[in-house]
Short mmCIF file of C-alpha atoms in Angstrom, two decimals:
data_model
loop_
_atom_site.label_atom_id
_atom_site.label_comp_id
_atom_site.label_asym_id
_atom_site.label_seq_id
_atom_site.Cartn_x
_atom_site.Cartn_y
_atom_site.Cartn_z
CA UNK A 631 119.40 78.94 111.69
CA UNK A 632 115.74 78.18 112.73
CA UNK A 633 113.12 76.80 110.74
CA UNK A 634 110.28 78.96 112.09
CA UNK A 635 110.78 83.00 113.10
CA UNK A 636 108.17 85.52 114.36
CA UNK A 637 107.45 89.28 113.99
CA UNK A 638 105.20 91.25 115.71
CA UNK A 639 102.54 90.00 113.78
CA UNK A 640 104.01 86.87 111.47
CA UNK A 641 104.82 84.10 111.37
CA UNK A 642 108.08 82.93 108.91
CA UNK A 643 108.54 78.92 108.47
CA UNK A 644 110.45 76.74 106.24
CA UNK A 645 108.13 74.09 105.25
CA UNK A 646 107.96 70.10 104.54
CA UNK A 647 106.34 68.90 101.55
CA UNK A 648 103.30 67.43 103.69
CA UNK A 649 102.02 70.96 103.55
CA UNK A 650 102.14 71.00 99.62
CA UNK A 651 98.40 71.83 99.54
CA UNK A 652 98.86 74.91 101.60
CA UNK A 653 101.70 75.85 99.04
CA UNK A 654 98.93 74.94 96.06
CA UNK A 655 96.27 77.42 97.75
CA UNK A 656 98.59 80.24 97.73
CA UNK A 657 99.69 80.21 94.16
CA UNK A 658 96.18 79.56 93.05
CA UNK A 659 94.51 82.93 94.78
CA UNK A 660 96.77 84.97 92.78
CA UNK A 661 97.47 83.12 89.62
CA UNK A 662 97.24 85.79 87.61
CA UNK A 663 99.48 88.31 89.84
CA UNK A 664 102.45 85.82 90.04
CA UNK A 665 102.70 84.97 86.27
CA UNK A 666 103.10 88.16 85.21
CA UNK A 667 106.23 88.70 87.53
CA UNK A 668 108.03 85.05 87.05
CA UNK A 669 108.90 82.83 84.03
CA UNK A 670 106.20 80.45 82.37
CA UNK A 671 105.04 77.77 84.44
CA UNK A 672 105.57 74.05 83.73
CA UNK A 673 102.12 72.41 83.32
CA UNK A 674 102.11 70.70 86.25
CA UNK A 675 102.74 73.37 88.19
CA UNK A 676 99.09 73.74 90.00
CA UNK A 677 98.84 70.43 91.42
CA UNK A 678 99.98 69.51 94.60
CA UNK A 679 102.47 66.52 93.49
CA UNK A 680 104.61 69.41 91.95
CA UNK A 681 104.56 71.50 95.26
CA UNK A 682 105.32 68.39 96.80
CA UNK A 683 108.83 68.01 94.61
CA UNK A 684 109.72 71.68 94.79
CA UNK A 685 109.27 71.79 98.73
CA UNK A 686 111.69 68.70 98.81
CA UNK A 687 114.08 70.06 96.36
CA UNK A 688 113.91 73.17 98.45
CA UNK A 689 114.59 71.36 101.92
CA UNK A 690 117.62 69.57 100.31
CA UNK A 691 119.22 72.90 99.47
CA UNK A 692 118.15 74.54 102.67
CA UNK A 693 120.35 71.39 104.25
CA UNK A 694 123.24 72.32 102.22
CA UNK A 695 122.04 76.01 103.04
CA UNK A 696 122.68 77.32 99.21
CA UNK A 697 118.43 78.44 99.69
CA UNK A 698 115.85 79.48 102.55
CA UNK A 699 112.50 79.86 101.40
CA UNK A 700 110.34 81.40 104.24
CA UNK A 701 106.81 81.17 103.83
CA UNK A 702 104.50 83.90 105.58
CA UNK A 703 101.50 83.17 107.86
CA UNK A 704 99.58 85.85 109.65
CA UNK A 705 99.70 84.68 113.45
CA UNK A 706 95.86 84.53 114.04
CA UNK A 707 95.77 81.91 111.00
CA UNK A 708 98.75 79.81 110.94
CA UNK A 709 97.63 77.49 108.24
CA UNK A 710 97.30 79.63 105.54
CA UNK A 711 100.45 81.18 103.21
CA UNK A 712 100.09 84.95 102.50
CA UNK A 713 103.49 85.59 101.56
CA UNK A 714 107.07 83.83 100.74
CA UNK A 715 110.00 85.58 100.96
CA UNK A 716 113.24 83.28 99.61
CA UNK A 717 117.45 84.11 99.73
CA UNK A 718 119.09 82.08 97.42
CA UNK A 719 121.97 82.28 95.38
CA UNK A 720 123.96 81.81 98.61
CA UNK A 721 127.98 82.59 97.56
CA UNK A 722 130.69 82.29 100.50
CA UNK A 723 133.89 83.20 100.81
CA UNK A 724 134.94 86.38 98.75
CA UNK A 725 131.36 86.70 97.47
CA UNK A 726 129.56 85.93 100.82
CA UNK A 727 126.32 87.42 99.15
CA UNK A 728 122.51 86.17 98.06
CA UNK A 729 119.47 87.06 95.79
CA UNK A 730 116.51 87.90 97.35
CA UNK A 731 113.12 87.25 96.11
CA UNK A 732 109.40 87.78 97.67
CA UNK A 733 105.77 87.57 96.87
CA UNK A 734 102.72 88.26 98.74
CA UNK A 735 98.87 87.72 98.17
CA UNK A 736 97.43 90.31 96.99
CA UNK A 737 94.30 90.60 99.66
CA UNK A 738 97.86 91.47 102.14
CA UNK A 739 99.21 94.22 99.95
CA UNK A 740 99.16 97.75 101.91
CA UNK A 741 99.03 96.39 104.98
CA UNK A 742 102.94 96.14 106.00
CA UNK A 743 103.41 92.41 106.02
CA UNK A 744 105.76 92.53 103.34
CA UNK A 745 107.89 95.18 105.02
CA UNK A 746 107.91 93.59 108.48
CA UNK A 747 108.89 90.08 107.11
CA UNK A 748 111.43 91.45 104.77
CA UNK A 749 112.99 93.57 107.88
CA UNK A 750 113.24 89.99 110.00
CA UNK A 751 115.51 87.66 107.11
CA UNK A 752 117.42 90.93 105.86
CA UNK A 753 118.21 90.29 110.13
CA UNK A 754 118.77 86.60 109.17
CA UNK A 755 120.76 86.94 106.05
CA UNK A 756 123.55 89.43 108.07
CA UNK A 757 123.61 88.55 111.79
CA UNK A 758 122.84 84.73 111.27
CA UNK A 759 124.06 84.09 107.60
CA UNK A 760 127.01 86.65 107.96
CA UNK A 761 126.43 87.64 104.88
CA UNK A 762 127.80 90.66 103.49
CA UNK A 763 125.40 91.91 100.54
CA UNK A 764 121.62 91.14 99.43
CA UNK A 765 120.53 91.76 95.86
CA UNK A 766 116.77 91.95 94.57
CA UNK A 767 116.42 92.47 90.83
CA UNK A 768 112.26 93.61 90.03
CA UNK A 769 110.82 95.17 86.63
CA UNK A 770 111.56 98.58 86.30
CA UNK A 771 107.94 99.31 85.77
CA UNK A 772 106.55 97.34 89.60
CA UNK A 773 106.71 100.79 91.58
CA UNK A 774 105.17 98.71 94.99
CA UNK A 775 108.19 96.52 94.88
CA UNK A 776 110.73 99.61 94.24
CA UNK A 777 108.94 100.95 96.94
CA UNK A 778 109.25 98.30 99.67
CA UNK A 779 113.32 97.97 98.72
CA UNK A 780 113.77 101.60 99.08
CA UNK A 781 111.62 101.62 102.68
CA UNK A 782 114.43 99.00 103.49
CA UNK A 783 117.36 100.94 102.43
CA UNK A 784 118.08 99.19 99.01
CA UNK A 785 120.35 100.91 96.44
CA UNK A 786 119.43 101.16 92.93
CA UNK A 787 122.45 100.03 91.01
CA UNK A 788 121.35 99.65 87.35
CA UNK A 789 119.71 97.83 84.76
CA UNK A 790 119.83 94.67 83.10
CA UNK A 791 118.84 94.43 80.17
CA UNK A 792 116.47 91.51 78.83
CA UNK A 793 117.52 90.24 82.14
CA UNK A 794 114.48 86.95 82.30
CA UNK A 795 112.38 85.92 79.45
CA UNK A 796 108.53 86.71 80.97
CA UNK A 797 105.20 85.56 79.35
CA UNK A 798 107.74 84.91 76.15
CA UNK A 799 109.13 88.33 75.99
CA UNK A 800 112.80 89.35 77.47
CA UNK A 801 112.34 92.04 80.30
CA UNK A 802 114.75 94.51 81.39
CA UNK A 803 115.33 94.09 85.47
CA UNK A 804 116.47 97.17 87.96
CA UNK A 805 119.10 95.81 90.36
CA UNK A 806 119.05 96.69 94.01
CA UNK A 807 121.51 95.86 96.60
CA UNK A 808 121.80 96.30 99.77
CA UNK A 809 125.42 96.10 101.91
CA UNK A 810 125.62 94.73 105.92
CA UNK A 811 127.60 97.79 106.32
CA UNK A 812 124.26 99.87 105.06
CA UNK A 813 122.26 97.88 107.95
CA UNK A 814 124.74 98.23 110.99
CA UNK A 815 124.55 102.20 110.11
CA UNK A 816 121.09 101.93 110.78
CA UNK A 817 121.77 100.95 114.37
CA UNK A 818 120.45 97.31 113.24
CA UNK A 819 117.12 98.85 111.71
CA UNK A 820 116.54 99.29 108.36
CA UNK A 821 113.65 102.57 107.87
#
């Protein structure tokens, strides 16, 4: 596995936590957006000393490859995070599955980043990883995100209910899965 993949036009890296601040700068733009998708934050979480931990914590289970957390960088401005896109939950053997998870800023929505970055580690996660299965779990209500897993051949399998606590409340969450054997039908391409 590499630490830095291209698309046509992105850029996908696993970072070190010297590059904390660029980590900072992304959650920052969209504050607002983020929180209302993930759990409370601690209160440390916007400063850079925190990014800092979480990018080493990060690297340590990339080395012991339970977690790959790709950040996205538009190729004409390779210092700046629009995006992350992160498989964890890594199982072998008889599970040989992972979670998927994703975010993007939201000046990049509409514009296909998140479906060309998504195509290039669902291509990790099967021909590299070997796994066999991907799951993404989203709020039943975020129609852009159901979108962008059906566009990439995700299956709705159900819900689960009061699945995360968010912003104090338990939310329901819609599972989605996609199989390898879903992605070699496609000739390799997920539509």
């Amino acid at each position: 596995m590499l630490f830095e993949y291209s698309t046509q036009r992105l850029l996908l890296k696993i970072i070190k936590p010297q590059q904390a601040d660029q980590v900072l700068d992304f959650y920052l733009r969209d504050k607002k957006l983020f929180e209302q998708f993930e759990p409370e934050r601690m209160e440390n979480f916007y400063t850079s000393n925190f990014q800092k931990k979480v990018l080493s914590f990060e690297g340590n289970m990339t080395a012991q490859g339970s977690l790959f957390r790709f950040y996205v960088y538009e190729k004409h401005n390779p210092d700046r995070i629009i995006g992350t896109i992160c498989i964890h939950h890594i199982n072998r053997g008889f599970f040989s599955s992972c979670e998927i998870g994703y975010k993007f800023s939201s000046a990049c929505h509409h514009m296909g980043y998140a479906t060309e970055s998504m195509q290039r580690i669902i291509a990790i996660a099967f021909g590299e990883l070997k796994l066999h299965r991907i799951t993404a779990w989203v709020l039943p209500d975020n129609v852009p995100s159901i979108r962008l897993l059906g566009r990439l051949g995700f299956q709705f399998e159900g819900i689960c209910r009061d699945y995360l606590l968010l912003q104090g409340k338990w939310r329901d969450h819609a599972q989605y899965s996609l199989l390898s054997d879903d992605y070699s039908s496609a000739n390799g391409h997920i539509q």
